[in-house]
Coordinates of C-alpha atoms and ligand atoms in Angstrom, one line a residue:
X1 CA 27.8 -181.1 -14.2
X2 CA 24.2 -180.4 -15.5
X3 CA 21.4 -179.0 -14.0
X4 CA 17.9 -179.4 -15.6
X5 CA 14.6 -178.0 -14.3
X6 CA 11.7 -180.5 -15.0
X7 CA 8.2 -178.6 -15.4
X8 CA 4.7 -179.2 -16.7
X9 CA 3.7 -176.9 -19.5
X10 CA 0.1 -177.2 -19.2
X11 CA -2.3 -177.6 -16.3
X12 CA -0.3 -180.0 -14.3
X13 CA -0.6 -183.7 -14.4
X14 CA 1.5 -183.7 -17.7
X15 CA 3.3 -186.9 -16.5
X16 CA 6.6 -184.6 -14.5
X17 CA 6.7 -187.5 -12.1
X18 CA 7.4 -190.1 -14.5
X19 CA 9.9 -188.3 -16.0
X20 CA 11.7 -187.5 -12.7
X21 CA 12.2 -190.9 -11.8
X22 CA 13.1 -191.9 -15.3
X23 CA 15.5 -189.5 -15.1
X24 CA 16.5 -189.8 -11.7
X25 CA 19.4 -192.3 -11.6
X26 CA 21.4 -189.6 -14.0
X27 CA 21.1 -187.4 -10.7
X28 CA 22.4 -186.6 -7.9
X29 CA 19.6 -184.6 -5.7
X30 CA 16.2 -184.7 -7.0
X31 CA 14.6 -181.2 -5.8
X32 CA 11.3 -180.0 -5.0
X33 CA 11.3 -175.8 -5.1
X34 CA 7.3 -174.8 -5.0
X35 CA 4.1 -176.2 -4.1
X36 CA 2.8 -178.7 -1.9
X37 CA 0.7 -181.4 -1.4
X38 CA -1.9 -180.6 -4.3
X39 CA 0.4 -182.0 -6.5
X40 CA 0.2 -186.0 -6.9
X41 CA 3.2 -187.4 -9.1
X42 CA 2.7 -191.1 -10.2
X43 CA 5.3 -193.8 -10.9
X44 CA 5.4 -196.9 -12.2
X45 CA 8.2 -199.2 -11.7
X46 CA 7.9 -202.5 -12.4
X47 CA 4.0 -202.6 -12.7
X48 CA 4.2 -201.1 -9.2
X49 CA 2.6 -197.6 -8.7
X50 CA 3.6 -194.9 -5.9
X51 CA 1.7 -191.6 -5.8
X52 CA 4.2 -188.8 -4.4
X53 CA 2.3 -185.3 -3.3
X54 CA 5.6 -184.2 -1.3
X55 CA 8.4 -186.6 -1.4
X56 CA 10.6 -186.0 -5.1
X57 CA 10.4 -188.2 -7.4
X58 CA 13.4 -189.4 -7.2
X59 CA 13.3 -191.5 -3.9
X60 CA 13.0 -194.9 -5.7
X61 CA 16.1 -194.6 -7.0
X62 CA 18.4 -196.1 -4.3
X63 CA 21.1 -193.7 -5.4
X64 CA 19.5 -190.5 -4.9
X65 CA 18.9 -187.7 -2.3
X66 CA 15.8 -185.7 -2.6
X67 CA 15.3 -182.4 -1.2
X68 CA 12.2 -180.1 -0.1
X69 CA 13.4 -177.1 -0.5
X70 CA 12.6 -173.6 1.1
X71 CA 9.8 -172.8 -1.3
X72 CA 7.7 -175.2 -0.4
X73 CA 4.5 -175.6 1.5
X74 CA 4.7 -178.8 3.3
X75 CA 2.0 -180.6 5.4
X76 CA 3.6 -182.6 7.5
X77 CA 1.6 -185.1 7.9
X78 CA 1.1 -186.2 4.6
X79 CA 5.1 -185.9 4.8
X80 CA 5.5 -188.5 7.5
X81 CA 3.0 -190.3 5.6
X82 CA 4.8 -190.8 2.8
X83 CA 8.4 -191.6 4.7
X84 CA 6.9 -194.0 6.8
X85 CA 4.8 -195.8 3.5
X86 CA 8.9 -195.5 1.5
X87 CA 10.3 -196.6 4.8
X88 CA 8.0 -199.7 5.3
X89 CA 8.4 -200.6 1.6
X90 CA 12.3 -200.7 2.5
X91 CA 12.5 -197.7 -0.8
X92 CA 13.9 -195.3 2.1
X93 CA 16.8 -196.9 4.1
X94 CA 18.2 -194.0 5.3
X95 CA 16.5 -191.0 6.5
X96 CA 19.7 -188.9 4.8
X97 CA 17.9 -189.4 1.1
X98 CA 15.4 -187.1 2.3
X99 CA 16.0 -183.5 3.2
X100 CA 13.9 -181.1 4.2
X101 CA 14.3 -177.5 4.4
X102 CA 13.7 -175.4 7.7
X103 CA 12.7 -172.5 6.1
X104 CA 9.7 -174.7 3.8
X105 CA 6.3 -173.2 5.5
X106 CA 3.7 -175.6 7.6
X107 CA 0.4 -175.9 6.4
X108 CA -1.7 -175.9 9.7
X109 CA -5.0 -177.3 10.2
X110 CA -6.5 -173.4 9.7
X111 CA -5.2 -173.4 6.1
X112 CA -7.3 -176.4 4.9
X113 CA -10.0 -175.1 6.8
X114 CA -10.2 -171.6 4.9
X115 CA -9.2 -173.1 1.9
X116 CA -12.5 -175.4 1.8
X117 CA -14.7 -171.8 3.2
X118 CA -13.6 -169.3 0.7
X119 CA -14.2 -172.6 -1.9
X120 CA -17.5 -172.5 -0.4
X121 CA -17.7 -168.9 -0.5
X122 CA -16.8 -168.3 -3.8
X123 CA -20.2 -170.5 -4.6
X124 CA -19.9 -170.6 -8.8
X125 CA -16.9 -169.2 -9.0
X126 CA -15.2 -171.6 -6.9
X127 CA -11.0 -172.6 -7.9
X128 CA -11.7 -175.9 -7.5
X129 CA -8.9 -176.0 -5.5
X130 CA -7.2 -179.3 -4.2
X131 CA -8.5 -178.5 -0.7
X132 CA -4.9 -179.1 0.9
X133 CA -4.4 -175.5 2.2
X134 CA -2.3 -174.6 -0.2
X135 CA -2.7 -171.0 -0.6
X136 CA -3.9 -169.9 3.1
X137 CA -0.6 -171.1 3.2
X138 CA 1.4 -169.1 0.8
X139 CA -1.4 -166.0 2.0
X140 CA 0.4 -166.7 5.8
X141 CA 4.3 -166.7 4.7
X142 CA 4.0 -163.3 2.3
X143 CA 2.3 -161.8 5.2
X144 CA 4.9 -162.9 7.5
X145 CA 3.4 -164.6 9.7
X146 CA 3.5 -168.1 8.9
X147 CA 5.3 -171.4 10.7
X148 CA 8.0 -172.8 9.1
X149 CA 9.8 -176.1 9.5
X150 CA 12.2 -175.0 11.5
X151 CA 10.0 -173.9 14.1
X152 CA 8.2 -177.0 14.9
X153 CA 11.7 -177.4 16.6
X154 CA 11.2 -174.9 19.5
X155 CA 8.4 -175.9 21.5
X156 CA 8.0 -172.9 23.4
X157 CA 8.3 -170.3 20.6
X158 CA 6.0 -172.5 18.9
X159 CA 3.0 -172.4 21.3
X160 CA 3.0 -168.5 20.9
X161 CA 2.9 -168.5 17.0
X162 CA 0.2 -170.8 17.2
X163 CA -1.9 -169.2 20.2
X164 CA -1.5 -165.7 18.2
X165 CA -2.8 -167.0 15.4
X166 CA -5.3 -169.7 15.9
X167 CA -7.0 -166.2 17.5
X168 CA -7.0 -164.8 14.2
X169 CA -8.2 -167.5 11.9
X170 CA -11.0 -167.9 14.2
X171 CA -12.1 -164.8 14.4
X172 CA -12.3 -165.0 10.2
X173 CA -13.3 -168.8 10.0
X174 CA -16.4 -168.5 12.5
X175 CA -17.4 -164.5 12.2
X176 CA -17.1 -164.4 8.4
X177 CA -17.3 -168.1 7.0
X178 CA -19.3 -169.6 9.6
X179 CA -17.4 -172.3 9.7
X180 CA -16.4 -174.3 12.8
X181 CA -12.6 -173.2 15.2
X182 CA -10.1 -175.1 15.5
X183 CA -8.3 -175.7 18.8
X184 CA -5.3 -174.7 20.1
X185 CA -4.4 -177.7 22.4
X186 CA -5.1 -180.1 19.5
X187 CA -2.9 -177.9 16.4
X188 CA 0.1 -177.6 19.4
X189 CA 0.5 -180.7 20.7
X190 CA 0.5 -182.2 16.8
X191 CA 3.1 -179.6 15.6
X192 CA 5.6 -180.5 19.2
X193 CA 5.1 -184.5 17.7
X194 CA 5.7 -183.0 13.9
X195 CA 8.8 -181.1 15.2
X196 CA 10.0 -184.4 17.0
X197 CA 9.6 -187.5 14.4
X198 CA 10.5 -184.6 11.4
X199 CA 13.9 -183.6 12.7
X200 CA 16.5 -186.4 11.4
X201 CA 15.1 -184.7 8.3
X202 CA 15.6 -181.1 8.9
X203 CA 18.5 -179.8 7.1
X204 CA 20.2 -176.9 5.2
X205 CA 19.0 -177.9 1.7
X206 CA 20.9 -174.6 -0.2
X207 CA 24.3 -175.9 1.3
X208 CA 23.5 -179.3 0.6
X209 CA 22.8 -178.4 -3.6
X210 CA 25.6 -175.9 -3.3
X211 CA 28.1 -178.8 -2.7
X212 CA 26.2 -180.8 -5.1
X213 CA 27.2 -178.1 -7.8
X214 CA 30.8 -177.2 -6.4
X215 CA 31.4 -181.5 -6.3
X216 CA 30.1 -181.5 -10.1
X217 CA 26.9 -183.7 -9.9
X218 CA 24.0 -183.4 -11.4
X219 CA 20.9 -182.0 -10.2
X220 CA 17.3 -182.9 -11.4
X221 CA 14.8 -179.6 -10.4
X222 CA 11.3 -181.3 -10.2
X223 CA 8.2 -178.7 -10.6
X224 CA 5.4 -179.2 -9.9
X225 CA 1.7 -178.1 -11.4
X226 CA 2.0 -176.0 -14.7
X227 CA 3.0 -173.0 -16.6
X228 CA -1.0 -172.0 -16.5
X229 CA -1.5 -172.8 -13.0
X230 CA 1.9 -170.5 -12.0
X231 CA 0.3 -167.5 -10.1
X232 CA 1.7 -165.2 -12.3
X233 CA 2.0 -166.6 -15.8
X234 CA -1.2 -168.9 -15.3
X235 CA -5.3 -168.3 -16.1
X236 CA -5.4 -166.2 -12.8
X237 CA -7.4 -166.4 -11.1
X238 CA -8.5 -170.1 -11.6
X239 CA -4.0 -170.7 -10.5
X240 CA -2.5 -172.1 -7.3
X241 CA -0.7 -169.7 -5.3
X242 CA 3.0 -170.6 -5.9
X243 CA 4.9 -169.5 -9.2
X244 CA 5.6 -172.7 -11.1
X245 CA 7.7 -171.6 -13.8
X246 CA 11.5 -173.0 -14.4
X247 CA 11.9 -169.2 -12.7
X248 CA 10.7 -170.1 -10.0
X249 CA 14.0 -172.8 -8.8
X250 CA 16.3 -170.1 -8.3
X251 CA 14.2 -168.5 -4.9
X252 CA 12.6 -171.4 -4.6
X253 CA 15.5 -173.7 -4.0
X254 CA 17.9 -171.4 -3.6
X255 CA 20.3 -171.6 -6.5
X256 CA 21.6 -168.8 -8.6
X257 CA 20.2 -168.3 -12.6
X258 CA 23.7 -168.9 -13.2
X259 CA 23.9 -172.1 -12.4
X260 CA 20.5 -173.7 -14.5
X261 CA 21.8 -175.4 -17.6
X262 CA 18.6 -176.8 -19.1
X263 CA 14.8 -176.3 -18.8
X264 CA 12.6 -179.5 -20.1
X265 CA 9.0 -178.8 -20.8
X266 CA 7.0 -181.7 -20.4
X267 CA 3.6 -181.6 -22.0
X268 CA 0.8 -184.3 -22.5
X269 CA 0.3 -185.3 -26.5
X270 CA -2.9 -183.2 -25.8
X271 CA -4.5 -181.2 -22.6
X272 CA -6.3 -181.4 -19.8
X273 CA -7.6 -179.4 -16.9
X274 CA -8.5 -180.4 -13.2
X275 CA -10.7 -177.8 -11.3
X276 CA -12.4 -174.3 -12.4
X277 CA -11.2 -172.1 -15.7
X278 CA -10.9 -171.5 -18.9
X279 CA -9.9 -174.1 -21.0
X280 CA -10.3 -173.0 -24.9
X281 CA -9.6 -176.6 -26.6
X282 CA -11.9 -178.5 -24.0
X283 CA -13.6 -181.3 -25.6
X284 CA -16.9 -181.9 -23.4
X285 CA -18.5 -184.3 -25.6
X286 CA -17.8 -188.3 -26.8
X287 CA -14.1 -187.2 -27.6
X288 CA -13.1 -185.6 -24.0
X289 CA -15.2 -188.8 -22.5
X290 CA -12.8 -191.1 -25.2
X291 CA -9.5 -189.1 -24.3
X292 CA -10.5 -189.6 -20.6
X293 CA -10.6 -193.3 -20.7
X294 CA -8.0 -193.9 -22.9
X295 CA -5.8 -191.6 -20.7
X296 CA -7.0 -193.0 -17.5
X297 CA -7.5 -189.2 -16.7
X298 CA -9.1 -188.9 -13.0
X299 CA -6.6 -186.4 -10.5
X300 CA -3.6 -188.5 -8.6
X301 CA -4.5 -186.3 -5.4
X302 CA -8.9 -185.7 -5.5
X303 CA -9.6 -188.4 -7.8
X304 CA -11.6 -186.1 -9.9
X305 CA -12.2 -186.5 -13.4
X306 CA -9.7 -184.3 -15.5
X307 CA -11.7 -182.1 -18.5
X308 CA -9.7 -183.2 -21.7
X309 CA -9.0 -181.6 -25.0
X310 CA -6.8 -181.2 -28.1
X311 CA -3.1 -180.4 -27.5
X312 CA -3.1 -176.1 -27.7
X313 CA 0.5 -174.9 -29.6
X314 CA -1.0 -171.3 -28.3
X315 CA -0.5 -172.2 -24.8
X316 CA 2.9 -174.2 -25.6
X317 CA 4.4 -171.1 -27.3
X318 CA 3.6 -168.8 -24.6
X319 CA 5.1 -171.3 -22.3
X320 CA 8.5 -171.7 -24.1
X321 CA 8.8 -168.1 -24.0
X322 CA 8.0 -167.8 -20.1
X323 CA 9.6 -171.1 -19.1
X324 CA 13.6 -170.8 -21.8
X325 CA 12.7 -174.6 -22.3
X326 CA 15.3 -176.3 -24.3
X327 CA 13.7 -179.2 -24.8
X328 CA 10.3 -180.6 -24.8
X329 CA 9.0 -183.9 -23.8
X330 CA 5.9 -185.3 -24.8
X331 CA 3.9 -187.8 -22.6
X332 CA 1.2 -190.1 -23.1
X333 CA 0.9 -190.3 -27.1
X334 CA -0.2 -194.1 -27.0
X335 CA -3.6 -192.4 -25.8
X336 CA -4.2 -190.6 -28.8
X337 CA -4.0 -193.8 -30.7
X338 CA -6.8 -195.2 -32.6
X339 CA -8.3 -191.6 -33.8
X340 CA -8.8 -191.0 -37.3
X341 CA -8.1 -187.5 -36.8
X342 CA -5.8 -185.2 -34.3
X343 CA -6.3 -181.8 -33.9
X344 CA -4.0 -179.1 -32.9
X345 CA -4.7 -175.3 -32.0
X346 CA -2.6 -173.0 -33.2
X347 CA -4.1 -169.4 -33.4
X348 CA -7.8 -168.2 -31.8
X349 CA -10.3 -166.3 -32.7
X350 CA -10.9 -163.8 -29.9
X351 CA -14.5 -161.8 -30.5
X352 CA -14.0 -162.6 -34.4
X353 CA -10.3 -161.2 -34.3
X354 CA -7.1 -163.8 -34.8
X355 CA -4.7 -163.7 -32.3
X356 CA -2.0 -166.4 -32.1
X357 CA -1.3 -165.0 -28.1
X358 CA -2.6 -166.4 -24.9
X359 CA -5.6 -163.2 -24.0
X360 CA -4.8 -162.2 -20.7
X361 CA -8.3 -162.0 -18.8
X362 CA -10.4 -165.3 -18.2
X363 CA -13.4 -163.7 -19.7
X364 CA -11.2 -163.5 -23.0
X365 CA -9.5 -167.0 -22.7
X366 CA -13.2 -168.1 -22.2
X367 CA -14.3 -166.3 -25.3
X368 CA -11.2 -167.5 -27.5
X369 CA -12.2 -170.3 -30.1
X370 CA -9.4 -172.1 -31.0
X371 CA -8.4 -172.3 -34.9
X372 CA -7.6 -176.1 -35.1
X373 CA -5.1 -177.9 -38.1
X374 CA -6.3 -181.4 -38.7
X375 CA -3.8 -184.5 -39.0
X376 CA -4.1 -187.8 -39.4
X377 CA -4.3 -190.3 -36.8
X378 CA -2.3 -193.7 -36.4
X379 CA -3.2 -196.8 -34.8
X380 CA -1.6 -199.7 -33.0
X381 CA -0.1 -199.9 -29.8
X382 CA 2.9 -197.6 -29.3
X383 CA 3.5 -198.6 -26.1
X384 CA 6.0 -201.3 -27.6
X385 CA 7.8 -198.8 -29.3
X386 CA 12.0 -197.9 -28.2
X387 CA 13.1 -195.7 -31.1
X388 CA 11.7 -193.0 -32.9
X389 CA 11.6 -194.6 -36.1
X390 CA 9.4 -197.4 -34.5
X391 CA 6.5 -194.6 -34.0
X392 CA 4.0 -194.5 -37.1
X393 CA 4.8 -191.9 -39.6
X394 CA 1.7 -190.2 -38.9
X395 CA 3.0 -189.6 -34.6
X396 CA 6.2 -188.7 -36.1
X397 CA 4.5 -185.9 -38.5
X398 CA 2.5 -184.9 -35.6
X399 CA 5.2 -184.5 -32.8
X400 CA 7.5 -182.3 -35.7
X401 CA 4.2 -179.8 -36.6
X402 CA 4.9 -179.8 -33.0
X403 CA 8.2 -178.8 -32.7
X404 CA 7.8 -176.4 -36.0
X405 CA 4.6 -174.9 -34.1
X406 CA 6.4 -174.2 -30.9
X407 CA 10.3 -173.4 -32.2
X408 CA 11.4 -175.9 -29.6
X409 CA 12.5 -179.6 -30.3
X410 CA 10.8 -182.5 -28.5
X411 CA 13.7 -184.8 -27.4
X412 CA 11.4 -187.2 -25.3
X413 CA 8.5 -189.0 -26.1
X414 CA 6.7 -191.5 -23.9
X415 CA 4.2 -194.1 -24.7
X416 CA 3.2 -195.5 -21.6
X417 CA 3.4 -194.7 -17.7
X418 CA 6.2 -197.6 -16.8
X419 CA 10.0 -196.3 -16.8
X420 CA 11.2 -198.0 -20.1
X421 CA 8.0 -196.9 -22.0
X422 CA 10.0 -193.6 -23.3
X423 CA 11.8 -193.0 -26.1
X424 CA 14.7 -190.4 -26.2
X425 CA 15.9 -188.5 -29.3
X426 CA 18.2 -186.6 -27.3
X427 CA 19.4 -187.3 -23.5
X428 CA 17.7 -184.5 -21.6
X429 CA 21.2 -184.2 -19.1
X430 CA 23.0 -184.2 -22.4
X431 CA 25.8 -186.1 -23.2
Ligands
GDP501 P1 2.3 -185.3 -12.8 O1 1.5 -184.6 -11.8 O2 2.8 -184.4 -13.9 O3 3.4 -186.1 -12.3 O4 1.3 -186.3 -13.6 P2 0.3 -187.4 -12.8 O5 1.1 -188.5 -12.2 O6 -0.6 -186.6 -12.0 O7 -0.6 -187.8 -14.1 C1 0.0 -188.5 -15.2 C2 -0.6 -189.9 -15.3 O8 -0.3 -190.4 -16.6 C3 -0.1 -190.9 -14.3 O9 -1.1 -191.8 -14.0 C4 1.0 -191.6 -15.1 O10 1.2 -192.9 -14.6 C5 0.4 -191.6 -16.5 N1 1.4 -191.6 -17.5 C6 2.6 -190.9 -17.6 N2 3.2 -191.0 -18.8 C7 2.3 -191.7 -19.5 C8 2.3 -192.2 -20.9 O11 3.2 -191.9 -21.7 N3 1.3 -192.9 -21.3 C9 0.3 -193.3 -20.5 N4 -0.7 -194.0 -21.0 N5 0.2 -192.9 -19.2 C10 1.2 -192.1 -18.7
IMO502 P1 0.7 -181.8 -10.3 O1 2.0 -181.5 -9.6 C1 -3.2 -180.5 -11.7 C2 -5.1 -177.1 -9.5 C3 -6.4 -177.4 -8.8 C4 -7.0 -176.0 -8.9 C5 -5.9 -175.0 -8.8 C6 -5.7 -174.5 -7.4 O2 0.2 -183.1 -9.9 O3 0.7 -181.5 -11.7 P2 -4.6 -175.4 -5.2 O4 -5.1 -176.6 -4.3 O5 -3.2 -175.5 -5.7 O6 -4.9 -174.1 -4.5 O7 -5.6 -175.5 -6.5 O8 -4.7 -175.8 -9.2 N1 -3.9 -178.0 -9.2 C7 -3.5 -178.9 -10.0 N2 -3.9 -179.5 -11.1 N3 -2.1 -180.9 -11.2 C8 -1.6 -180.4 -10.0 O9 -0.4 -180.8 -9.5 C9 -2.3 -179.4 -9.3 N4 -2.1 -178.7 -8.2 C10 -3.1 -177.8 -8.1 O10 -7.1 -178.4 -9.3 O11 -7.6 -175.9 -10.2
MG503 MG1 -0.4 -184.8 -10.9

């Protein structure tokens, strides 16, 4: 039995979702423990893409079940969304390869709408938040006051919750934000049909990965977002409002720390950035325009064009010390192809003063001028490439000055967005 915990060390978008599914048919349960539907999570199989937000990544493989587990936010329509898309594709036979927790909170109608009025509010320093409601969400369960899953079950508990606090959110949407109410008799009657076509999905998730562990299986954690995204660890306040470190699977799951084997980093060959905040290796010019293209860089969920820059070792480290990883795995080096020269950060200058640490305040992260080293490039196409020895010297110097940089070895390597584009140096599950 292994357990490994699958999350992005950057920004998000570091390619988690092709991993997952390449990964997937080693697992038992695929499990989502945070976030919600900001995240999108592409896969290609067989030329064929499918964009997850809530669903794991593991559903195209026939042999998997995927939970939701208690930590995360779920919409439920973008849920039903994606069963019935799975279930008309004939990926999702039975409704048992999906579980979702009842203690996962709703987002509501109300939560998308504040989300987009403090966005609005917040004029230049706006997030640049995905929009979904994502943290008026997470803002409703630590106040204790949100609707969970389970909920949408009870009809007549239900209409209370939602009468108590569609009078709140109005009062603060049309008072402070000016922005238009939402309706009672529209949100209710939507959550009673939710509850209904949701419940042969409704399940204990904790018991379910408890017997997975007891029976000896393994079990594929899938995070979403990043290590600088995670509400605590990330550039806050330009973060989402769930904790997205491998930390985060124990309460967000519901799984003791005793019980996680392995922690897989994934990273991009360099970095990008969706939405507001610092981002010290950012590349505005020709090259972040070149990286963009190459890397077909525009967000899975907004469709907005990713900022792009040189990989940051600075931000790795710091993530490898907040995340245990064990591994690394690093995506999308067929886009660096074809540069004469790659760049990595590996200290900044903060205010004329070194520093090899991630600075704390975004004022400071803003101010920090990365100290680059210069390699070579390579050319060809990699994406042909099945062993490690295939890749050009010059990739195989620059994924070990990785490995040096960040004290953690990088035992995956993809070249392309497909499932057999990936090479492994050493199985992530072990064995
Ligand atoms: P996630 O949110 O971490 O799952 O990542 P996204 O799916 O949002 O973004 C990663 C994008 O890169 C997707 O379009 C993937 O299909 C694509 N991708 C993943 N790995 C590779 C790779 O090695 N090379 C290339 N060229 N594309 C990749
Ligand atoms: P995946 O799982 C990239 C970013 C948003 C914004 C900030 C807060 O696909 O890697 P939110 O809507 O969460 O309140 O937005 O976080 N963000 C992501 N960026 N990938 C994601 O998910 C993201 N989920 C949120 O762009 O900057
Ligand atoms: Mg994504």
């Amino acid at each position: 039995m292994t357990t490994l915990i699958a999350v992005g060390a950057q920004w998000g978008d570091e390619g988690k979702g092709k991993l997952v599914d390449w990964l997937a048919p080693q697992a038992e349960l695929i499990v989502r423990f945070h976030g919600g539907n900001n995240a999108g999570h592409t896969l290609v199989v067989d030329g064929e893409q499918t964009v997850l937000h809530v669903v794991p990544a593991g559903v195209l493989n026939p042999g998997t079940i995927n939970l939701i587990g208690p930590g995360v936010v779920v919409d439920p329509d973008i849920l039903l969304e994606e069963l019935d898309a799975l279930t008309a594709r004939g990926v999702l036979k039975d409704p048992s390869r999906v579980r979702v927790s009842g203690r996962a909170h709703v987002i509501l109608e109300w939560h998308r709408a504040l989300d987009k009025a403090r966005e609005e509010d917040r004029r230049g320093k706006a997030i640049g938040t995905t929009g979904r409601g994502i943290g008026p969400a997470y803002e409703d369960k630590v106040t204790r006051r949100g609707i969970r899953i389970a909920d949408l079950l009870d009809a007549a508990a239900l209409r209370e919750a939602i009468e108590r606090l569609v009078e709140q959110k109005n009062f603060e949407l049309t008072e402070y934000y000016k922005w238009d109410p939402v309706d009672v008799e529209t949100i209710y009657a939507r959550a009673v049909e939710w509850g209904r076509r949701l419940e042969p999905y409704v399940d204990h998730t904790e018991r379910i990965l408890d017997r997975a562990l007891r029976d000896g299986k393994n079990v594929l954690f899938e995070g979403a977002q990043g290590n600088f995204l995670d509400i605590d660890h990330g550039t806050y306040p330009y973060v989402t409002s769930s904790n997205c470190v491998a930390g985060a699977v124990c309460a967000g799951a519901g799984v003791g720390p005793t019980k996680i084997d392995r922690v897989l980093g994934i990273t991009k060959a360099y970095t990008t950035r969706v939405g507001g905040g610092p981002f010290p290796t950012e590349e505005t010019g020709a090259l972040g325009e070149e990286l963009r293209k190459a890397g077909a860089e525009f967000g899975a969920t907004t469709g907005r064009p990713r900022r792009c820059g040189w990989l940051d070792a600075v931000m790795l480290r710091e993530a490898a010390t907040v995340n245990g990883y064990t591994a690394l795995a690093m995506n999308k080096l067929d886009v660096l192809a074809g540069l004469d020269e790659v760049k990595i950060a590996t200290a900044y200058r903060v205010d004329g003063k070194l520093t090899e640490e991630f600075p704390v305040t975004p004022a400071e992260i803003e101010r920090a001028e990365p100290v680059y080293e210069s390699h070579a490039g390579w050319s060809g196409d990699l994406t042909a490439c099945r062993a490690y020895d295939e890749l050009p010297q010059a990739a195989r110097d620059y994924i070990e000055r990785v490995e040096a940089l960040v004290e953690v070895p990088v035992d995956v390597i993809s070249i392309g967005p497909g499932r057999d584009e990936t090479i492994t140096r050493k199985p992530p599950f072990g064995g």
